[in-house]
Short mmCIF file of C-alpha atoms in Angstrom, two decimals:
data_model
loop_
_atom_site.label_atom_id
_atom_site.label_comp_id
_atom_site.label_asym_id
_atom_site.label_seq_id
_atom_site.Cartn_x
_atom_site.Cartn_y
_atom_site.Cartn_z
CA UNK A 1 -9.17 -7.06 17.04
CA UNK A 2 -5.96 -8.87 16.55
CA UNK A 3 -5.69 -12.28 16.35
CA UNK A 4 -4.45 -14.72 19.05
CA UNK A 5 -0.88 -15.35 19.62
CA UNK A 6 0.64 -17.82 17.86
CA UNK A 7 3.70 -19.87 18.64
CA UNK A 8 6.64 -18.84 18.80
CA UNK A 9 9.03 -18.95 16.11
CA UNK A 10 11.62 -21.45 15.99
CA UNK A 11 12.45 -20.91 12.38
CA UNK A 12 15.99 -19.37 12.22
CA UNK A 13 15.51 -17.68 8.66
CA UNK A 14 14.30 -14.19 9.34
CA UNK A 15 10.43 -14.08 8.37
CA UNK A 16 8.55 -11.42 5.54
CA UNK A 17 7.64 -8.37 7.64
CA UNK A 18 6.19 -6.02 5.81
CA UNK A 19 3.91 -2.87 7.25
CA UNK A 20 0.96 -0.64 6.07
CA UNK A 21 1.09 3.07 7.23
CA UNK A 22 -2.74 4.04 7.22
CA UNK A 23 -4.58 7.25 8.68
CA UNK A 24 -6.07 5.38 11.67
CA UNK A 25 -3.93 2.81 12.23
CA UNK A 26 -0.31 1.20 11.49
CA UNK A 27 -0.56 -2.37 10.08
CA UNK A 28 2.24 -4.90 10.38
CA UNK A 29 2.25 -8.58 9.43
CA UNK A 30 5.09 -11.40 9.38
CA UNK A 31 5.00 -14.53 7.05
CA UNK A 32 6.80 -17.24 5.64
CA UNK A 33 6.35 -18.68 2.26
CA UNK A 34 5.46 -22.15 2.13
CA UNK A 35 6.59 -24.67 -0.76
CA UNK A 36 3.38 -24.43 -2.94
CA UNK A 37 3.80 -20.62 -2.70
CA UNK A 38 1.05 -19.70 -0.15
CA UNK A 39 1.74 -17.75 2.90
CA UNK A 40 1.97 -19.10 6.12
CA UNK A 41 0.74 -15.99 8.71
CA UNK A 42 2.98 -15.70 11.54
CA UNK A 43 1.42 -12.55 13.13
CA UNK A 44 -0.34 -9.64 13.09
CA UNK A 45 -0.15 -6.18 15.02
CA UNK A 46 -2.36 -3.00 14.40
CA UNK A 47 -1.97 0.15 16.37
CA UNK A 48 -4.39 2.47 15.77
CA UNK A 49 -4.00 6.10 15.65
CA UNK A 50 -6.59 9.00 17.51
CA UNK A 51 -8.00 11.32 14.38
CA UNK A 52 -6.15 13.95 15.31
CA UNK A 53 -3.01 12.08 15.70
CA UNK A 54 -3.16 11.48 12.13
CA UNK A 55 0.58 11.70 11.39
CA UNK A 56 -0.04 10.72 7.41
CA UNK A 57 -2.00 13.10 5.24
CA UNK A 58 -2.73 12.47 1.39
CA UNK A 59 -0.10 9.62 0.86
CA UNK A 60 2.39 11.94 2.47
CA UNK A 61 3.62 11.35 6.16
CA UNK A 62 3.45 14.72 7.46
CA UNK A 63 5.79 14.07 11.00
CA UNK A 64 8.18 11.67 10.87
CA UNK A 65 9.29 12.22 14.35
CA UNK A 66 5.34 10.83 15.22
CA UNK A 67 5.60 8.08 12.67
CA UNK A 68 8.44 6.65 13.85
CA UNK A 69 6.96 5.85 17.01
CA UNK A 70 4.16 3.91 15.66
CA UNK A 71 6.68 2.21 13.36
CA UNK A 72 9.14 1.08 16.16
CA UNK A 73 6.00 0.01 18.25
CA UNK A 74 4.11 -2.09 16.10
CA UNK A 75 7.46 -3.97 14.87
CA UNK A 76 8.34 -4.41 18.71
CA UNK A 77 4.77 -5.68 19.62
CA UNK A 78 5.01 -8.19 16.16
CA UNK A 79 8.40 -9.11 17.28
CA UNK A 80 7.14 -10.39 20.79
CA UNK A 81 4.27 -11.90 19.22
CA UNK A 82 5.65 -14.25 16.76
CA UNK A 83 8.26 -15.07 19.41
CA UNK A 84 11.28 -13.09 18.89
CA UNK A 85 12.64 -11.70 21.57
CA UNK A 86 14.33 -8.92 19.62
CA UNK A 87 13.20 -6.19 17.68
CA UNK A 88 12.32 -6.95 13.93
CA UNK A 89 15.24 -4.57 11.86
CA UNK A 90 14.07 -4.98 8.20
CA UNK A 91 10.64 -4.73 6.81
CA UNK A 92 8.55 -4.25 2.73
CA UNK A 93 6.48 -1.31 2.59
CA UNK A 94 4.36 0.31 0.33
CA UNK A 95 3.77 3.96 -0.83
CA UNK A 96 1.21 6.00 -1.87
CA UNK A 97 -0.04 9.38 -2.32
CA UNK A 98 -2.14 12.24 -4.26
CA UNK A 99 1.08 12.39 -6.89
CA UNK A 100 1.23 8.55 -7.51
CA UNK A 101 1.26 8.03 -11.83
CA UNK A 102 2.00 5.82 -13.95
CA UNK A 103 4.56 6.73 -17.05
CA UNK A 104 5.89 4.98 -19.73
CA UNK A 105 9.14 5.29 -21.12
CA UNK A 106 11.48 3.38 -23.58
CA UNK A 107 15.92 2.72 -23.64
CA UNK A 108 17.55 1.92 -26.98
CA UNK A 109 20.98 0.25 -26.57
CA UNK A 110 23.23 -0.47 -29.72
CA UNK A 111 26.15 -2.76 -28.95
CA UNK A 112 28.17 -2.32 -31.70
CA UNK A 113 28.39 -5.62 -32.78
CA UNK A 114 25.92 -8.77 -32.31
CA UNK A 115 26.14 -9.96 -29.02
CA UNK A 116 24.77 -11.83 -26.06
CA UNK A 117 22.52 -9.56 -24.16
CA UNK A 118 23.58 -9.74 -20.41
CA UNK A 119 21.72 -9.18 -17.30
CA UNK A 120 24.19 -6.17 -16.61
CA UNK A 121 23.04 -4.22 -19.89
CA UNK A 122 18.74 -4.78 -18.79
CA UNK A 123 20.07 -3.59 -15.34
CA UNK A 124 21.72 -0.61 -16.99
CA UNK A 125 18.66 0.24 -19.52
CA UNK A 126 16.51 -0.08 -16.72
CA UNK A 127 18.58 2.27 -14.44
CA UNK A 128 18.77 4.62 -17.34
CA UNK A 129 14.95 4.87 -17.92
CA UNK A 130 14.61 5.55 -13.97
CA UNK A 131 17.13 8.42 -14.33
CA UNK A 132 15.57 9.69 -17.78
CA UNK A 133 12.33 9.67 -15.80
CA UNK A 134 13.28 11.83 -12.80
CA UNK A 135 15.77 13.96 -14.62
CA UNK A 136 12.61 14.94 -16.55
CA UNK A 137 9.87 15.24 -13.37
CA UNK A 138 12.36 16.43 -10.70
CA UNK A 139 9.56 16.76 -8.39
CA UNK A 140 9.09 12.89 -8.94
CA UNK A 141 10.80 9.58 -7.94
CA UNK A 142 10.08 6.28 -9.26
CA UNK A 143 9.09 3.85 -6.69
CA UNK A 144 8.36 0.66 -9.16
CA UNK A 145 9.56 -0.01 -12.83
CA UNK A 146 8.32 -3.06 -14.66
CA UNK A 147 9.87 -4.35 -17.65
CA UNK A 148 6.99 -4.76 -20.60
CA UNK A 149 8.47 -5.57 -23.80
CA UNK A 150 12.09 -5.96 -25.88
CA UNK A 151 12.82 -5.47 -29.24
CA UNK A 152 16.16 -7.46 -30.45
CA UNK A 153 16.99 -5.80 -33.79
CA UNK A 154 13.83 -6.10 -35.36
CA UNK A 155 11.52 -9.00 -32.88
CA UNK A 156 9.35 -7.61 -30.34
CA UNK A 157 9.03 -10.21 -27.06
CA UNK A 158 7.36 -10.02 -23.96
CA UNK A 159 9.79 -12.72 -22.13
CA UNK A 160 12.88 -10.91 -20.56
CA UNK A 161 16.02 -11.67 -23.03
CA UNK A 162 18.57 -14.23 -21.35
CA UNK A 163 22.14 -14.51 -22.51
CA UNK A 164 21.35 -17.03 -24.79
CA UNK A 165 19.97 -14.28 -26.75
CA UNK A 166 22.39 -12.12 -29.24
CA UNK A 167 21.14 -8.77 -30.98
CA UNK A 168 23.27 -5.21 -31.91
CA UNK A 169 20.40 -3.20 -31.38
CA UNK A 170 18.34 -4.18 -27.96
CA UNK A 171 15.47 -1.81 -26.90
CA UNK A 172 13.32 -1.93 -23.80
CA UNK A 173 9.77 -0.29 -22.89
CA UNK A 174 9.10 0.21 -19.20
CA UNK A 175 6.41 0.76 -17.28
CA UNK A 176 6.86 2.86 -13.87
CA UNK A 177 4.83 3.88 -11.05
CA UNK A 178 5.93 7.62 -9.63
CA UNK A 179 4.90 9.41 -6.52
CA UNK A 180 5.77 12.82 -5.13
CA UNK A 181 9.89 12.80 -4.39
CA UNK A 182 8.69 14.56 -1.02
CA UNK A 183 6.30 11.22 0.11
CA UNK A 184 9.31 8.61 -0.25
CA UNK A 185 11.52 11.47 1.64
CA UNK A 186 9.03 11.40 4.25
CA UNK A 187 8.58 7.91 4.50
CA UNK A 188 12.44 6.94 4.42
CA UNK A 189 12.68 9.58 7.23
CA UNK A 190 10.47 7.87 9.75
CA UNK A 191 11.82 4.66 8.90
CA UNK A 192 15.63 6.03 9.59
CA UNK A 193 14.41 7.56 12.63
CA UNK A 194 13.33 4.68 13.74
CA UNK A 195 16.47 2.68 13.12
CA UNK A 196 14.60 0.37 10.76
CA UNK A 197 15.29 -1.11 6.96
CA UNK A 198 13.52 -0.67 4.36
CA UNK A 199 14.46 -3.76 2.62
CA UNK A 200 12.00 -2.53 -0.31
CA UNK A 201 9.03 -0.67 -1.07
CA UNK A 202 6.66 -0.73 -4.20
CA UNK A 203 3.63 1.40 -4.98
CA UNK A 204 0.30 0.21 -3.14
CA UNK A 205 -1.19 -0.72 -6.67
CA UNK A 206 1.72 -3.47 -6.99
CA UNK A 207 0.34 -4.67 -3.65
CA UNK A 208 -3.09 -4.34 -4.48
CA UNK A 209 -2.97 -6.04 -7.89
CA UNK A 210 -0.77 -8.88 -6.64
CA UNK A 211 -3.03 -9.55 -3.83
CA UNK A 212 -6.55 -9.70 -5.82
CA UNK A 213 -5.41 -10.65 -9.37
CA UNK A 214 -5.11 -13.84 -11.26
CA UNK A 215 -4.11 -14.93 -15.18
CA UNK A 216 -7.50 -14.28 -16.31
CA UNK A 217 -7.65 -10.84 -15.03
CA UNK A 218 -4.28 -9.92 -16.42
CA UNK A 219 -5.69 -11.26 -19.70
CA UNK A 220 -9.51 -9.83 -19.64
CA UNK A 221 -8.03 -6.52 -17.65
CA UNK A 222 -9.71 -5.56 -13.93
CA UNK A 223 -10.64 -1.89 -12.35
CA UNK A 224 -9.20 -2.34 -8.59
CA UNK A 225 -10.82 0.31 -6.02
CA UNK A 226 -9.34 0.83 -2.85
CA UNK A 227 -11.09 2.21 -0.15
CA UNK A 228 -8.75 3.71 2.87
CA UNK A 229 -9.54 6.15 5.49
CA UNK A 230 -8.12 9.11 3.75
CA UNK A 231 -7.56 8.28 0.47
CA UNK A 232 -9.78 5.77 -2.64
CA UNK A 233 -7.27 4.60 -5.06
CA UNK A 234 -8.05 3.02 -8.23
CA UNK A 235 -5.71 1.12 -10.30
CA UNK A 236 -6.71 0.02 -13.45
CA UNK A 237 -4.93 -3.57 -14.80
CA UNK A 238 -4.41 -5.49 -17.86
CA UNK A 239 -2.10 -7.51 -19.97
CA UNK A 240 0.43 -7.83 -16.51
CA UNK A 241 0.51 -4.28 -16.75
CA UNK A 242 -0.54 -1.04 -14.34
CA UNK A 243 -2.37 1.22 -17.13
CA UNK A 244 -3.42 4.07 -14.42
CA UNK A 245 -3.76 4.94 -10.54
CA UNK A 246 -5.85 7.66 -9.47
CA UNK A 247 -5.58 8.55 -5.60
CA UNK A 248 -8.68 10.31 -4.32
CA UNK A 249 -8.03 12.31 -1.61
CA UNK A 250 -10.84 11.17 0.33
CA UNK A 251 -11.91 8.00 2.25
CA UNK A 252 -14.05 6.43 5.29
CA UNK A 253 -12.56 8.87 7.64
CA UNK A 254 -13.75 11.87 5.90
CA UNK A 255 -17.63 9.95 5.71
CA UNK A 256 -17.36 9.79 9.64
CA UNK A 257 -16.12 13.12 10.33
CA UNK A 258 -19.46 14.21 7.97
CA UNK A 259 -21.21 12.76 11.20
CA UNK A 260 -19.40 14.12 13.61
CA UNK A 261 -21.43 17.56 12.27
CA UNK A 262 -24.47 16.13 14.36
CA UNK A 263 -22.76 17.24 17.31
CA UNK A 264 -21.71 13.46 17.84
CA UNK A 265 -18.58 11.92 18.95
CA UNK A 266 -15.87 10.30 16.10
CA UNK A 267 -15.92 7.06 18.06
CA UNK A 268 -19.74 7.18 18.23
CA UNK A 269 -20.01 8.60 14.48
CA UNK A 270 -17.94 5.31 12.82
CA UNK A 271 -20.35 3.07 15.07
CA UNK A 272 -23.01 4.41 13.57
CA UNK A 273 -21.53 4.20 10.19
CA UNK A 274 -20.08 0.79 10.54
CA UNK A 275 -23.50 -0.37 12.23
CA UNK A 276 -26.24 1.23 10.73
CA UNK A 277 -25.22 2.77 7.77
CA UNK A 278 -25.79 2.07 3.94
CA UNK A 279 -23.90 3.51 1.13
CA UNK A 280 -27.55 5.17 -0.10
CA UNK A 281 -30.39 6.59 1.07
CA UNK A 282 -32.71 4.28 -1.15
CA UNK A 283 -31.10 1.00 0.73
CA UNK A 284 -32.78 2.00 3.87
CA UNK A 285 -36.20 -0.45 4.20
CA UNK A 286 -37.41 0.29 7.72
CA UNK A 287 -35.98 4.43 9.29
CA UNK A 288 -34.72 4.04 12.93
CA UNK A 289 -34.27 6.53 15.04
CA UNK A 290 -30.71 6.49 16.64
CA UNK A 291 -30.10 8.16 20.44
CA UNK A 292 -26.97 8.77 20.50
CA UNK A 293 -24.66 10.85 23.41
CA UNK A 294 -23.95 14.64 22.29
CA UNK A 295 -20.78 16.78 22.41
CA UNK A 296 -22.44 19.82 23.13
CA UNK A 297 -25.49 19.50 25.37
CA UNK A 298 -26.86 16.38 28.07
CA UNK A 299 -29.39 15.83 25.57
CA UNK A 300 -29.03 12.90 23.49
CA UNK A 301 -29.19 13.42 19.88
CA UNK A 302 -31.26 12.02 17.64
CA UNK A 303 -30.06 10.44 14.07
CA UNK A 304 -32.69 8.62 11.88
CA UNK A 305 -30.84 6.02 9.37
CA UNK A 306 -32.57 7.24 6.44
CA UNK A 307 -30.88 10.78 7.58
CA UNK A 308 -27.67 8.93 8.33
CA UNK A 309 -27.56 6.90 4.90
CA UNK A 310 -27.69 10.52 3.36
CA UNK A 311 -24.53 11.82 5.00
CA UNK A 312 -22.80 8.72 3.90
CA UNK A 313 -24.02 8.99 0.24
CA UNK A 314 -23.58 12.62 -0.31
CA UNK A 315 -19.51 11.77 0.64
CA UNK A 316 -19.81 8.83 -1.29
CA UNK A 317 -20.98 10.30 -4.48
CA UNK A 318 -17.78 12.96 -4.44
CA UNK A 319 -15.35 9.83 -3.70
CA UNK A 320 -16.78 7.77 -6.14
CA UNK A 321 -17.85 10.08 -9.09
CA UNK A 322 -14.31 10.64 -10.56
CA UNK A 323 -13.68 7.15 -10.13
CA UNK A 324 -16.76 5.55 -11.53
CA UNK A 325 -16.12 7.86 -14.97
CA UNK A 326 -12.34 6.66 -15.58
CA UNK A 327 -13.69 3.01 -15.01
CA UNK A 328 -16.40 3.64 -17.63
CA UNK A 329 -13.60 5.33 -20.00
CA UNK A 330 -12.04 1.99 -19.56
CA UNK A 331 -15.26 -0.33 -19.93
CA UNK A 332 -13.77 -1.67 -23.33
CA UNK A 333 -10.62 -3.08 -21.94
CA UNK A 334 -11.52 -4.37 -18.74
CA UNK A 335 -14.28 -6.84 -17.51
CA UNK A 336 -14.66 -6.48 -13.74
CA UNK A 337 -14.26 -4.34 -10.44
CA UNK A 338 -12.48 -5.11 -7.52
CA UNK A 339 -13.74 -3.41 -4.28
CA UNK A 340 -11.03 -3.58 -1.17
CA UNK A 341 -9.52 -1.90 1.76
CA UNK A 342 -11.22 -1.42 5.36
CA UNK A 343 -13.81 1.25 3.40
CA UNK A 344 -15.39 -1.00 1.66
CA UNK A 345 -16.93 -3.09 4.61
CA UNK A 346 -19.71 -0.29 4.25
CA UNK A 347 -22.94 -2.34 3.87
CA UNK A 348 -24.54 -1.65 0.51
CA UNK A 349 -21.60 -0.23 -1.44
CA UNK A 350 -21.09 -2.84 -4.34
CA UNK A 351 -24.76 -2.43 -4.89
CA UNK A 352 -24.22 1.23 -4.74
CA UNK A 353 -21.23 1.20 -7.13
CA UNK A 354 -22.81 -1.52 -9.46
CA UNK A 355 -25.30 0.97 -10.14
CA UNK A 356 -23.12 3.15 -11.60
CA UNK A 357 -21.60 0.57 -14.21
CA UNK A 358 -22.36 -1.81 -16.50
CA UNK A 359 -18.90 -3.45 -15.21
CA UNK A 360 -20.28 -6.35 -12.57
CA UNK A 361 -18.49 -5.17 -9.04
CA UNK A 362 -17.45 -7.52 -6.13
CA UNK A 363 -15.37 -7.95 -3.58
CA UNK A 364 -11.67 -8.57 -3.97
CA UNK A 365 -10.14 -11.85 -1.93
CA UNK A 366 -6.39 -12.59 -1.52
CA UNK A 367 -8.04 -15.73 -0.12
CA UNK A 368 -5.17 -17.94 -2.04
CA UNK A 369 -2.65 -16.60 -0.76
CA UNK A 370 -3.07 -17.77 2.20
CA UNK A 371 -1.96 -20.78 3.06
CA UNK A 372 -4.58 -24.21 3.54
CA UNK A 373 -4.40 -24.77 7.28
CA UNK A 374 -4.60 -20.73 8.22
CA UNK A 375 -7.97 -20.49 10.15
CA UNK A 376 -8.12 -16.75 11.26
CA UNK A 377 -10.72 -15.09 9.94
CA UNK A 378 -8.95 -11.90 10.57
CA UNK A 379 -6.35 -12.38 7.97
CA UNK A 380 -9.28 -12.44 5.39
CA UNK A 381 -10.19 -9.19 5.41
CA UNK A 382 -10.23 -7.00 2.77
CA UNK A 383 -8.50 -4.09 4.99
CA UNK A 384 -5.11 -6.48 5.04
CA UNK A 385 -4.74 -7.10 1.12
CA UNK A 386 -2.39 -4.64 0.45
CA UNK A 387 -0.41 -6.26 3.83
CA UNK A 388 -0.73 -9.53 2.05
CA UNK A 389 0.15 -8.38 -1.58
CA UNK A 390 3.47 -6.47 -0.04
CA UNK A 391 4.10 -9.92 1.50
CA UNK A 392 3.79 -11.90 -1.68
CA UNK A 393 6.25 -9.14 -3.19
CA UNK A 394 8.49 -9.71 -0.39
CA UNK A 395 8.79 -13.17 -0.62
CA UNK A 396 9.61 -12.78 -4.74
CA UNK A 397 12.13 -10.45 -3.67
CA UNK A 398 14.10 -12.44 -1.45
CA UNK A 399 13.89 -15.43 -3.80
CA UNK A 400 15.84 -13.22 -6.46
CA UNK A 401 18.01 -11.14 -3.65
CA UNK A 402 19.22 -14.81 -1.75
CA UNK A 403 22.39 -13.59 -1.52
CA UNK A 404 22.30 -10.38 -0.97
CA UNK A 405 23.03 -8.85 2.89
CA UNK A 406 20.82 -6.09 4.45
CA UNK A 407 22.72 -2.87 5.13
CA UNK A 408 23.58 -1.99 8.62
CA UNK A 409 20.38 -0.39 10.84
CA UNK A 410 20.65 3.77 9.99
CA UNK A 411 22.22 5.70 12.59
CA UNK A 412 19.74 8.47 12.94
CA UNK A 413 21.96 11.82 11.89
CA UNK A 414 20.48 14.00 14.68
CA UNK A 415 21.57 11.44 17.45
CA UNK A 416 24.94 10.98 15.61
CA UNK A 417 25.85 15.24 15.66
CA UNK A 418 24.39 14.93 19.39
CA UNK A 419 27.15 12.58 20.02
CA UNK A 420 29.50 14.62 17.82
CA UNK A 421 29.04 17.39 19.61
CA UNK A 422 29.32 15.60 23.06
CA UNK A 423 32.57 14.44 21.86
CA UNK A 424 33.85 17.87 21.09
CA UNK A 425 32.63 19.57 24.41
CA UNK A 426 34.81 17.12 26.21
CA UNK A 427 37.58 17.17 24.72
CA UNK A 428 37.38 21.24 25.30
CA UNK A 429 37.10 20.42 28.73
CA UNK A 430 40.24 18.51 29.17
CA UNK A 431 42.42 21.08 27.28
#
């Protein structure tokens, strides 16, 4: 369901768009920020995306020449929605994948002599650290770096040194999120090929935990578990800081193609899961008996939901075994769970999970981000935090980019060596 159209969109400044490439479906939302900081929803679009049109596999977008598509569509459909009559050119995005980590790394600087430290000597460190990082894990890129601590000569700080500040020796730790070089290739790709900007992209942890966090989670330190179609990520938080992320190359879509196996449907298999199923066996009071249309015979087949809660559960317990253990590692240095993403509508699955820790588990809200009058429902589900967290980053972003100017639209470099070569041909023919 998306929700009704608003109206149109008289506001000259160009709004937040940012967009969420999932398995099933393409997310895009646009937003302004409002003066207490809140979000003011624009629009939403959501295309979704037959199973085996899947076009992103693992974090990785496997045909960009298919993604593209979706990308250019949902923008377009956005565009006429919130009342521009053009296409949207520049969105945020996130990224995410099997190879996403989290690294450390450090930058000594020594300038000689005491001296201010400027805002062009953090951007080099910082720059430096990125390099250091993927000279070390070619196979890597690092899509988010966050500054943690300085050391001037000899005093540790948290607070990021201004020029007012004067030290020989300056030192900075980092902490930076890293996916597979290949994934951000990918992604990049589609968005070239579709003649769109990236105006810039962060890991789908930065989302996450600026969507559901507040101050008192940074300080008592939060598990965050995100559950998407193809892949559960958990992202472990504290002290401001990312500590871990662990992707999970399985998700809801893998639970529904378990009940395809009953000879059923996909489309009839997620109604059954979203409808009648339970994240375990044991949740299921009263057994019905499901008739549901076959794939293989007239015959209708017949699923009981005590049967059906143990399809779901048997998945379950391989997504959320390795998960459940690193959150227990962590039990010391965190105090809650966060459940999110479209997954984790599955009825019974904080019970399920908050059997398996001593942790208390509930749902994660990015309720206040959203601004007082907003009255769609739909913008409060959990499947559109990491929409809503890439949002809030977006609107940060441009705050600290105001005068910066977007880079013109790529010019996709198969259609410019087509033209090239058209070029070429007829000049050949007027020799």
């Amino acid at each position: 369901m998306t929700p009704q159209k608003k109206k149109k969109n008289t506001n000259s400044e160009p709004p937040i768009v940012a967009i969420d490439l999932g398995t099933t479906a393409v997310r895009a939302m646009a937003a302004r920020k409002q003066q207490d900081g809140t979000l003011q929803i624009l629009g939403l679009k959501r295309i979704a995306i037959r199973p085996d049109k899947v076009f992103k596999e693992r974090g990785i977008i496997s045909n960009a020449s298919e993604a593209h598509v979706h990308i250019r569509n949902v923008l377009m459909e956005l565009g006429e929605e919130i009342g521009m009559q053009e296409q949207l050119l520049s969105t945020f995005v996130t990224i995410e994948g099997k190879g996403m980590q989290v690294v450390t790394v450090s930058k000594k600087t020594n300038q000689i002599n005491k001296k201010p430290v400027s805002a062009a000597l953090l951007e080099e460190m910082e720059q430096k650290c990125i390099e250091m990082i993927e000279d070390k894990n070619p196979e890597y890129t690092v899509v988010s770096i966050e500054p943690q601590s300085f050391i001037l000569d000899d005093t540790e700080q948290t607070d990021i040194p201004d020029e007012g500040q004067a030290a020989q020796w300056v030192e900075g730790r980092y902490t930076a999120t890293v996916c597979k070089k290949i994934a951000a290739e990918k992604l990049q790709g589609s968005f070239d090929r579709a003649i769109m900007i990236i105006e810039n992209k962060w890991a789908t942890s930065d989302a996450l935990v600026t969507a559901l966090t507040n101050e008192d989670d940074s300080e008592e330190g939060c598990a965050i578990i995100n559950f998407g179609a193809q892949t559960t990520t958990l992202v472990i938080y504290k002290n401001g800081q990312i500590l871990k992320v662990k992707t999970i190359p399985l998700g809801g879509y893998h639970i529904t193609n378990d009940i395809t196996a009953m000879n059923i449907s996909f489309a009839n298999a997620e109604k059954c899961k979203t409808i009648y199923g339970k994240a375990s066996e044991k949740q299921i009071t009263h057994s019905q008996t499901l008739a549901i249309p076959s794939t293989k015979t007239d015959e209708k087949v017949k699923l009981s939901t005590t049967f059906l809660a143990n399809i779901i559960q048997m998945r379950l317990y391989e997504i959320v075994h390795p998960i459940m253990k690193e959150i227990n590692d962590c039990s010391n240095i965190i105090g809650k769970v966060y459940v999110s993403g479209g997954g984790a509508m599955l009825e019974g699955l904080t019970d399920y999970l908050q059997e398996l820790t001593s942790l208390p588990v509930e749902f994660g809200t990015h309720s206040d981000w959203l601004s007082e009058d907003e009255h769609e429902t739909e913008y409060f589900k959990p499947e559109y935090s990491i929409l809503i967290g890439t949002l809030a980053l977006g609107a940060d972003y441009r705050e600290k980019h105001k005068k910066a100017t977007l880079p013109p639209p790529p010019f996709p470099q198969k259609i410019k060596n087509k033209v090239e070569t058209f070029v070429i041909d007829l000049f050949q023919q007027q020799q």
